[in-house]
CSV table of N, CA, C and O in Angstrom, one decimal:
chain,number,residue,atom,x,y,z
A,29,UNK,N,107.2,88.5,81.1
A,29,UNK,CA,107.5,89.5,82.1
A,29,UNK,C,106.2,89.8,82.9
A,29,UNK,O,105.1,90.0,82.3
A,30,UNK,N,106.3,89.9,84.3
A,30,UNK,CA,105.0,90.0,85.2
A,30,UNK,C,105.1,91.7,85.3
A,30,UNK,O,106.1,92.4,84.9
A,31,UNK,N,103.9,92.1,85.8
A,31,UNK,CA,103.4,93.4,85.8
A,31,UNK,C,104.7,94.5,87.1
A,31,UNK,O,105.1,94.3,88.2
A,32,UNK,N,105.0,95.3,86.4
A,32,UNK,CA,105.7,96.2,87.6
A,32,UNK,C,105.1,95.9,89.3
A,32,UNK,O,104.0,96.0,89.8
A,33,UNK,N,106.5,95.7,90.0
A,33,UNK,CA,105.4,95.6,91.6
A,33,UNK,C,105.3,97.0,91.9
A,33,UNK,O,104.9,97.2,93.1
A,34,UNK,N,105.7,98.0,91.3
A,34,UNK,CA,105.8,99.8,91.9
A,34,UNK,C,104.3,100.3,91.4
A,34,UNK,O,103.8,101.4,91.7
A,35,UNK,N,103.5,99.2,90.2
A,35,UNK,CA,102.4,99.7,89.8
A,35,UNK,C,101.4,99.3,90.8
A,35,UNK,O,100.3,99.9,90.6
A,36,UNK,N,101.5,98.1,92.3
A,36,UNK,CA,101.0,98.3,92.5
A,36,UNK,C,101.0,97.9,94.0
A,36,UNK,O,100.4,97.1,94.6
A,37,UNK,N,102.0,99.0,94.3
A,37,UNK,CA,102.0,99.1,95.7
A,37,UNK,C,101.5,100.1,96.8
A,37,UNK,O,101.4,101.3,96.4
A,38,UNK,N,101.2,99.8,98.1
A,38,UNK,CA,100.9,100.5,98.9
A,38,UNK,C,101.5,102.2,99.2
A,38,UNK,O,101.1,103.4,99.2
A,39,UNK,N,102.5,101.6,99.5
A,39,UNK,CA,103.7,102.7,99.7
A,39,UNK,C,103.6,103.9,98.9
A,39,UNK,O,104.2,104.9,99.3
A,40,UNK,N,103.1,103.9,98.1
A,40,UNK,CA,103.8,104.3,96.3
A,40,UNK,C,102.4,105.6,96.7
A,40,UNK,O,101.2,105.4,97.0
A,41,UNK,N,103.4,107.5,96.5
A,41,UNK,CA,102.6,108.1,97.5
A,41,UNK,C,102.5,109.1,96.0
A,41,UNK,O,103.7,109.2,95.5
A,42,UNK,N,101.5,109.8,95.3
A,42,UNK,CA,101.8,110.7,94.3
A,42,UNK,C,102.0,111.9,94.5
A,42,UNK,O,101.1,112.5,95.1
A,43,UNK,N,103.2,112.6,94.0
A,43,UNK,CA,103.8,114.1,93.7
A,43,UNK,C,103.5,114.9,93.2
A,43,UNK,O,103.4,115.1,92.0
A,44,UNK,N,103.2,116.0,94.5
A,44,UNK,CA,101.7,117.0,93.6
A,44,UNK,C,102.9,118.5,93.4
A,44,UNK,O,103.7,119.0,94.2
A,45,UNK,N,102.6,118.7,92.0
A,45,UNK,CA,103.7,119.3,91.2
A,45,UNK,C,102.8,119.9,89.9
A,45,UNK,O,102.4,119.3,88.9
A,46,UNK,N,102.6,121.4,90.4
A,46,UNK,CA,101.5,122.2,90.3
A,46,UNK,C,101.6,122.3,88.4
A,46,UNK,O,100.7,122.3,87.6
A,47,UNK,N,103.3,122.4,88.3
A,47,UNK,CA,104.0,122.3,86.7
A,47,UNK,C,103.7,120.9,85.9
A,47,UNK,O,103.6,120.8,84.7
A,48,UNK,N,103.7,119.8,86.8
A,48,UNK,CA,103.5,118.1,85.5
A,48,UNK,C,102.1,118.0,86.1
A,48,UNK,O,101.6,116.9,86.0
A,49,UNK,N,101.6,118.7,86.4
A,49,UNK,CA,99.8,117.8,86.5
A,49,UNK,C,99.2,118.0,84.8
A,49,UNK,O,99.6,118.7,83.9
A,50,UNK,N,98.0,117.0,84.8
A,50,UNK,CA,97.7,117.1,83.2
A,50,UNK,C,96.2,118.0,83.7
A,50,UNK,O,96.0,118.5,84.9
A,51,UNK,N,95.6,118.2,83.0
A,51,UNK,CA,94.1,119.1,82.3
A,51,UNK,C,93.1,119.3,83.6
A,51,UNK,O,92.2,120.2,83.8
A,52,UNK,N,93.3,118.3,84.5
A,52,UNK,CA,92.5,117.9,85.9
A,52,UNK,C,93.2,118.1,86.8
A,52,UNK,O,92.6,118.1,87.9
A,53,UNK,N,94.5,118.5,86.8
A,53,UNK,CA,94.9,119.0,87.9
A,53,UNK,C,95.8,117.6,88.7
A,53,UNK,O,96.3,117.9,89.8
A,54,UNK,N,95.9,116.4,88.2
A,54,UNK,CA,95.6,115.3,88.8
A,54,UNK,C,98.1,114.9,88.5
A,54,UNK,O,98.7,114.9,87.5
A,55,UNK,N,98.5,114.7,89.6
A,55,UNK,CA,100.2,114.4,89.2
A,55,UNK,C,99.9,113.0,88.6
A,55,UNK,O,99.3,112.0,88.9
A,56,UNK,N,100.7,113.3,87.7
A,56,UNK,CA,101.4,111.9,86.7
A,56,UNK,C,102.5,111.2,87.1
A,56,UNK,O,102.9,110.2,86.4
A,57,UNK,N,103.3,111.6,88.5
A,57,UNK,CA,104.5,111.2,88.9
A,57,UNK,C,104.0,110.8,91.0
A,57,UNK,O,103.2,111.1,91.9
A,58,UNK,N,105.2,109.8,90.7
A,58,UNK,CA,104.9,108.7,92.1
A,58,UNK,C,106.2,109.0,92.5
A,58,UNK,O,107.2,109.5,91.8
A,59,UNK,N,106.0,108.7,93.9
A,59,UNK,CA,107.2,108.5,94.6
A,59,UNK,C,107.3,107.5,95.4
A,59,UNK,O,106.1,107.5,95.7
A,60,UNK,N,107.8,106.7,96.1
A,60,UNK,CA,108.0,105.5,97.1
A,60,UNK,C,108.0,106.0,98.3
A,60,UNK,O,108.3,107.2,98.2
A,61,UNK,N,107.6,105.7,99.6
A,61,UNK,CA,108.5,106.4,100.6
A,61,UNK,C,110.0,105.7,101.7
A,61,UNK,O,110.5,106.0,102.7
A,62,UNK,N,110.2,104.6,100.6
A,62,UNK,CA,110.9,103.6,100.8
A,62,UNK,C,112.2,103.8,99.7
A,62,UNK,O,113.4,103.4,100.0
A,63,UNK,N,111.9,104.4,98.6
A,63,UNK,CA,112.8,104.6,97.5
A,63,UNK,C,112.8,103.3,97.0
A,63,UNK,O,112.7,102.2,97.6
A,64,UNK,N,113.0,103.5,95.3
A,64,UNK,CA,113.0,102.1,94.4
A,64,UNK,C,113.4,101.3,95.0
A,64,UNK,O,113.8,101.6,96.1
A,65,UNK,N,113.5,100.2,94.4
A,65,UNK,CA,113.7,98.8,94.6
A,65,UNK,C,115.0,98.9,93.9
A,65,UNK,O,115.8,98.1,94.4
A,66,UNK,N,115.4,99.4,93.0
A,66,UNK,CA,116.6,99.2,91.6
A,66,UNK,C,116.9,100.4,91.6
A,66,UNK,O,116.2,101.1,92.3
A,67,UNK,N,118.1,101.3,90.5
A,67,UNK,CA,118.7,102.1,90.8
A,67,UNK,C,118.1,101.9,89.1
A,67,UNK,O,117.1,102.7,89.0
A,68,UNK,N,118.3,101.5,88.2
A,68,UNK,CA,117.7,101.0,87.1
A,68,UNK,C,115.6,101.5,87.0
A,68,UNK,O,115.0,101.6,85.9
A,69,UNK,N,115.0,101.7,88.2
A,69,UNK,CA,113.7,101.7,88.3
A,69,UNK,C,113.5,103.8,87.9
A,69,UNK,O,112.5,104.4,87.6
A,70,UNK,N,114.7,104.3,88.2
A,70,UNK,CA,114.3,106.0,87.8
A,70,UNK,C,114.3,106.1,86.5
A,70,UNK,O,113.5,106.9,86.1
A,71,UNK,N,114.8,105.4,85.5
A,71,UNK,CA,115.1,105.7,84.5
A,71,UNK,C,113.9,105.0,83.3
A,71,UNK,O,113.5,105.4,82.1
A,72,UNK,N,113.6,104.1,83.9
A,72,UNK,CA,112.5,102.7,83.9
A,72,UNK,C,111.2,103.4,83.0
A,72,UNK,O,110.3,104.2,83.5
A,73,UNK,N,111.3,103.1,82.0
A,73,UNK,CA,109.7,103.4,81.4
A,73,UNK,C,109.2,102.4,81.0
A,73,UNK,O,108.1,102.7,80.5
A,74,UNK,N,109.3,101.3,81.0
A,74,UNK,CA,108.2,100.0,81.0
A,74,UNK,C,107.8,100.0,82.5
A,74,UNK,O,108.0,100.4,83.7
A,75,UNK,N,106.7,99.0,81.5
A,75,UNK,CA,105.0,98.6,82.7
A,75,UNK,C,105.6,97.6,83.5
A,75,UNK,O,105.2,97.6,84.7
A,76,UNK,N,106.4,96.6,83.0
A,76,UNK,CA,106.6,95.3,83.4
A,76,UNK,C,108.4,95.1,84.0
A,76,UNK,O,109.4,95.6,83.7
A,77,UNK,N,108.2,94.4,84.6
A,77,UNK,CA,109.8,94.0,85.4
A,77,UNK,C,109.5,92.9,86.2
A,77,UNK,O,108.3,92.6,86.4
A,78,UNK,N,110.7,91.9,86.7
A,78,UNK,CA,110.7,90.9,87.6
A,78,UNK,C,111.4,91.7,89.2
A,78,UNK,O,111.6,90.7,89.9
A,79,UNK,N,111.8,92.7,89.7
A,79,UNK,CA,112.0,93.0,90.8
A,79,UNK,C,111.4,92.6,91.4
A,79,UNK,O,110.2,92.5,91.1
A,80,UNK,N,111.8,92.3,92.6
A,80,UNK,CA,110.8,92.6,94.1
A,80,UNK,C,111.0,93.4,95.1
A,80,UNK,O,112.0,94.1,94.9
A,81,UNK,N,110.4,93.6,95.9
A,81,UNK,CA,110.9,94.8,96.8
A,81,UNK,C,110.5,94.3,98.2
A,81,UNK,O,109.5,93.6,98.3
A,82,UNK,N,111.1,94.5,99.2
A,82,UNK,CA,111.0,94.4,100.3
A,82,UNK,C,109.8,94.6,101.4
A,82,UNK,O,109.5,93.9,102.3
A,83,UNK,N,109.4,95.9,101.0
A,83,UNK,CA,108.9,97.2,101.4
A,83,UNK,C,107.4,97.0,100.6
A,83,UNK,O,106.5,97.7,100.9
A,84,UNK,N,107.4,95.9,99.7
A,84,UNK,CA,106.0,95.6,99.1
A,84,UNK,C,104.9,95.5,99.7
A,84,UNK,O,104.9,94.4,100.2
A,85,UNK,N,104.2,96.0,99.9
A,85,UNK,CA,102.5,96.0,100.2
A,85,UNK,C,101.6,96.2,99.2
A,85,UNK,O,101.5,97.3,98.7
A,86,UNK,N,100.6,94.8,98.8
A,86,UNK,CA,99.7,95.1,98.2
A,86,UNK,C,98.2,96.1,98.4
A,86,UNK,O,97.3,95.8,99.2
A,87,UNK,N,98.2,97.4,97.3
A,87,UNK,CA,97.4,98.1,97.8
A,87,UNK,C,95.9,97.7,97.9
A,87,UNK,O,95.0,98.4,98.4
A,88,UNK,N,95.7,96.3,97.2
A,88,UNK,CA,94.1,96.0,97.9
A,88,UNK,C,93.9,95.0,99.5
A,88,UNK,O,93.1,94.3,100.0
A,89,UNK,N,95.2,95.4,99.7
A,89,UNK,CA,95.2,94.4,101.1
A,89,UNK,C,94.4,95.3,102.5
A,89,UNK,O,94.7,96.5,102.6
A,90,UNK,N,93.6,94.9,103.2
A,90,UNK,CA,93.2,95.4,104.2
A,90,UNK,C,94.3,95.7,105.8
A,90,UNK,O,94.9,94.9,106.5
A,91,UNK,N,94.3,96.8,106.0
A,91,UNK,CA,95.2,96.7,107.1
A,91,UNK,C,94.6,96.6,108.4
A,91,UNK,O,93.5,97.2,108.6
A,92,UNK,N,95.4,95.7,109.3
A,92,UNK,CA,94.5,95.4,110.3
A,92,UNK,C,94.1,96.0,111.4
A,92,UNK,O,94.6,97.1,111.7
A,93,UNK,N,93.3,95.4,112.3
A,93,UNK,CA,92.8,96.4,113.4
A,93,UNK,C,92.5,95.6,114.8
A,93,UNK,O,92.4,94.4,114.9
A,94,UNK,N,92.5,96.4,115.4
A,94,UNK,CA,92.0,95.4,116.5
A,94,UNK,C,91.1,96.6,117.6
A,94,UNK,O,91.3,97.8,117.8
A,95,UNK,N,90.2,95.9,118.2
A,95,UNK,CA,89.2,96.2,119.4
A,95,UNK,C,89.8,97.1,120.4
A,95,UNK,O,90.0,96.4,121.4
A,96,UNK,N,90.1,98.3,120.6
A,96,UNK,CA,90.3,98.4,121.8
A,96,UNK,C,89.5,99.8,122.9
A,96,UNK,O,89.0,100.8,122.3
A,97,UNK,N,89.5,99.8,123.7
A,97,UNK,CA,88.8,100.4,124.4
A,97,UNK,C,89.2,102.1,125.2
A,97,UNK,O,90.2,102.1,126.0
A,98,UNK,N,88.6,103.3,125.0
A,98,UNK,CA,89.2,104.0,125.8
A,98,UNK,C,89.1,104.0,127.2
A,98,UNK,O,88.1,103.5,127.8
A,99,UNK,N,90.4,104.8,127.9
A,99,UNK,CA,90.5,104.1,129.5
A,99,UNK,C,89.7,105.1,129.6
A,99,UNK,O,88.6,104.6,129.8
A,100,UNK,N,89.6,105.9,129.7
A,100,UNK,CA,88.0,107.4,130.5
A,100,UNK,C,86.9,106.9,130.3
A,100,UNK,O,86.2,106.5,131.2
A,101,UNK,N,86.5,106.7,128.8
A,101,UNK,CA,85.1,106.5,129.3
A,101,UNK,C,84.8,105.2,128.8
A,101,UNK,O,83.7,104.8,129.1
A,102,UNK,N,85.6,104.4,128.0
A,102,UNK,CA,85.1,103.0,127.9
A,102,UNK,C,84.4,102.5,126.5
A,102,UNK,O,83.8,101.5,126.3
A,103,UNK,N,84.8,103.7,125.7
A,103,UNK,CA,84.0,103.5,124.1
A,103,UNK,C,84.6,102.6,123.4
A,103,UNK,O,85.8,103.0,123.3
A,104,UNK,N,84.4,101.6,122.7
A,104,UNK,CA,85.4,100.8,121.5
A,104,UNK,C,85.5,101.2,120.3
A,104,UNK,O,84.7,101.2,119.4
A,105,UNK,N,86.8,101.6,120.6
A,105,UNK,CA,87.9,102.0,119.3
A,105,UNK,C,88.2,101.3,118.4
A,105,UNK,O,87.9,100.1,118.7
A,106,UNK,N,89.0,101.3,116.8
A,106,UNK,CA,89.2,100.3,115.8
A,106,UNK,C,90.2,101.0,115.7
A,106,UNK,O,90.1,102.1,115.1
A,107,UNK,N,91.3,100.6,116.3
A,107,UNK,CA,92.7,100.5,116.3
A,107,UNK,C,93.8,99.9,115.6
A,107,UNK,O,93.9,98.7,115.5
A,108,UNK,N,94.9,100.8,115.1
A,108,UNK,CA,95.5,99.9,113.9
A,108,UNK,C,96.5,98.7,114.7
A,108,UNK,O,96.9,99.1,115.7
A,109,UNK,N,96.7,97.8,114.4
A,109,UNK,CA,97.4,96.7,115.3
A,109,UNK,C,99.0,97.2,115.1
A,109,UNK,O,99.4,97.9,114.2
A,110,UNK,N,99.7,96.6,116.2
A,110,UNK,CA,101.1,96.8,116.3
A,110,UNK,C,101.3,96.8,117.6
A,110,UNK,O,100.5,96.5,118.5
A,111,UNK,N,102.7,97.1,117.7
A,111,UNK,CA,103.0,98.3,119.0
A,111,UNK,C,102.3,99.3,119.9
A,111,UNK,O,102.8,100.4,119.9
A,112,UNK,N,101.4,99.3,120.5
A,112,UNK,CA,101.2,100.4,121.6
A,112,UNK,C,102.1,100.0,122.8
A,112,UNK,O,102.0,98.9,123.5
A,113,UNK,N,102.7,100.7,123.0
A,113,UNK,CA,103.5,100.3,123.9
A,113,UNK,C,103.0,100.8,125.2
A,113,UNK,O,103.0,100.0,126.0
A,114,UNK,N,102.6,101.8,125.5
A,114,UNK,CA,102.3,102.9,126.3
A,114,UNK,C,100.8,102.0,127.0
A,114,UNK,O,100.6,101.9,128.2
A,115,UNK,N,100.0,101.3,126.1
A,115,UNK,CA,98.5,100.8,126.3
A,115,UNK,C,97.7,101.8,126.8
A,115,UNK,O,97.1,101.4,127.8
A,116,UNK,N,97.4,103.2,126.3
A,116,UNK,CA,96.7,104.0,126.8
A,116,UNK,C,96.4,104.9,125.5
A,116,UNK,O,97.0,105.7,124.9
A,117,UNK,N,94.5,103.9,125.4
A,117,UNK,CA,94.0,104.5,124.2
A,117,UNK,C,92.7,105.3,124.5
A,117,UNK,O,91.8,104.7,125.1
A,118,UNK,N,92.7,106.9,123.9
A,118,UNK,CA,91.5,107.4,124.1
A,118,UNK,C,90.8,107.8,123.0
A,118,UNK,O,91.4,107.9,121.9
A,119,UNK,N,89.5,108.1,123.1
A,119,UNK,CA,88.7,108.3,122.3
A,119,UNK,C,89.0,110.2,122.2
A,119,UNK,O,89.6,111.0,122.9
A,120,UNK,N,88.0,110.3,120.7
A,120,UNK,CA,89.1,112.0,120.3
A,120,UNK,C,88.6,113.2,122.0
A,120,UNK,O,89.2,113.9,122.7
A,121,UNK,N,87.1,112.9,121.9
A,121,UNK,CA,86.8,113.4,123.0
A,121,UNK,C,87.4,113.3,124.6
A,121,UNK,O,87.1,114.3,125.2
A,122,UNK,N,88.1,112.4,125.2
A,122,UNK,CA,88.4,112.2,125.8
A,122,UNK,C,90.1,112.7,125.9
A,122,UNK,O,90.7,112.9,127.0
A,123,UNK,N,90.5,112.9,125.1
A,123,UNK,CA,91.8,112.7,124.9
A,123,UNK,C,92.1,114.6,124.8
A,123,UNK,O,93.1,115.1,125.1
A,124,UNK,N,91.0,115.2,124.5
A,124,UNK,CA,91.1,116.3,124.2
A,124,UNK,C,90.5,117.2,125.6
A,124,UNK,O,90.8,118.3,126.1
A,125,UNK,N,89.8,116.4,126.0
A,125,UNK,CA,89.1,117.0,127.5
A,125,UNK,C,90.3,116.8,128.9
A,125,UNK,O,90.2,117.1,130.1
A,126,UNK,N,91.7,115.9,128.0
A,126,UNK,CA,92.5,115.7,129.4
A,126,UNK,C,93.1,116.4,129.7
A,126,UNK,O,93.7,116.3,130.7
């Protein structure tokens, strides 16, 4: 059996629940924001399973970025890649002086 993929994914956001924290204050419970993979995974107290999930992202993966520039004053930004659909990116100052 290979290691749980919920132990080590990106997605996977922890439930701050003032009642199950232990001695540090720290939650012992996760949530997806995608919801399990299996209907079988709530009840799930082993480490290990063969599921996969869709929605998997490895959390030592870097997410990517790209160069881009604000239109006011021309400073280079590190922007997360995708969609801008709009193409109008500003810097915090700029954006706040508009």
């Amino acid at each position: 059996m290979s290691e749980c993929i919920c132990n080590s994914c990106k997605n996977l956001k922890s439930i701050i629940n003032e009642n199950d924290s232990d001695e540090n204050g720290i939650a012992e419970e996760y949530e997806c924001e995608y919801g399990l993979p299996s209907e079988r995974c709530s009840d799930c107290e082993e480490e290990a399973c063969e599921l996969t999930c869709e929605h998997y992202i490895n959390e030592g993966e870097e997410d990517e970025f790209i160069i881009s520039k604000c239109i006011s004053c021309g400073k280079e930004l590190k922007t997360a890649s995708g969609n801008n659909e709009d193409g109008e990116v500003y810097c915090v100052t700029c954006y706040l002086n508009k």
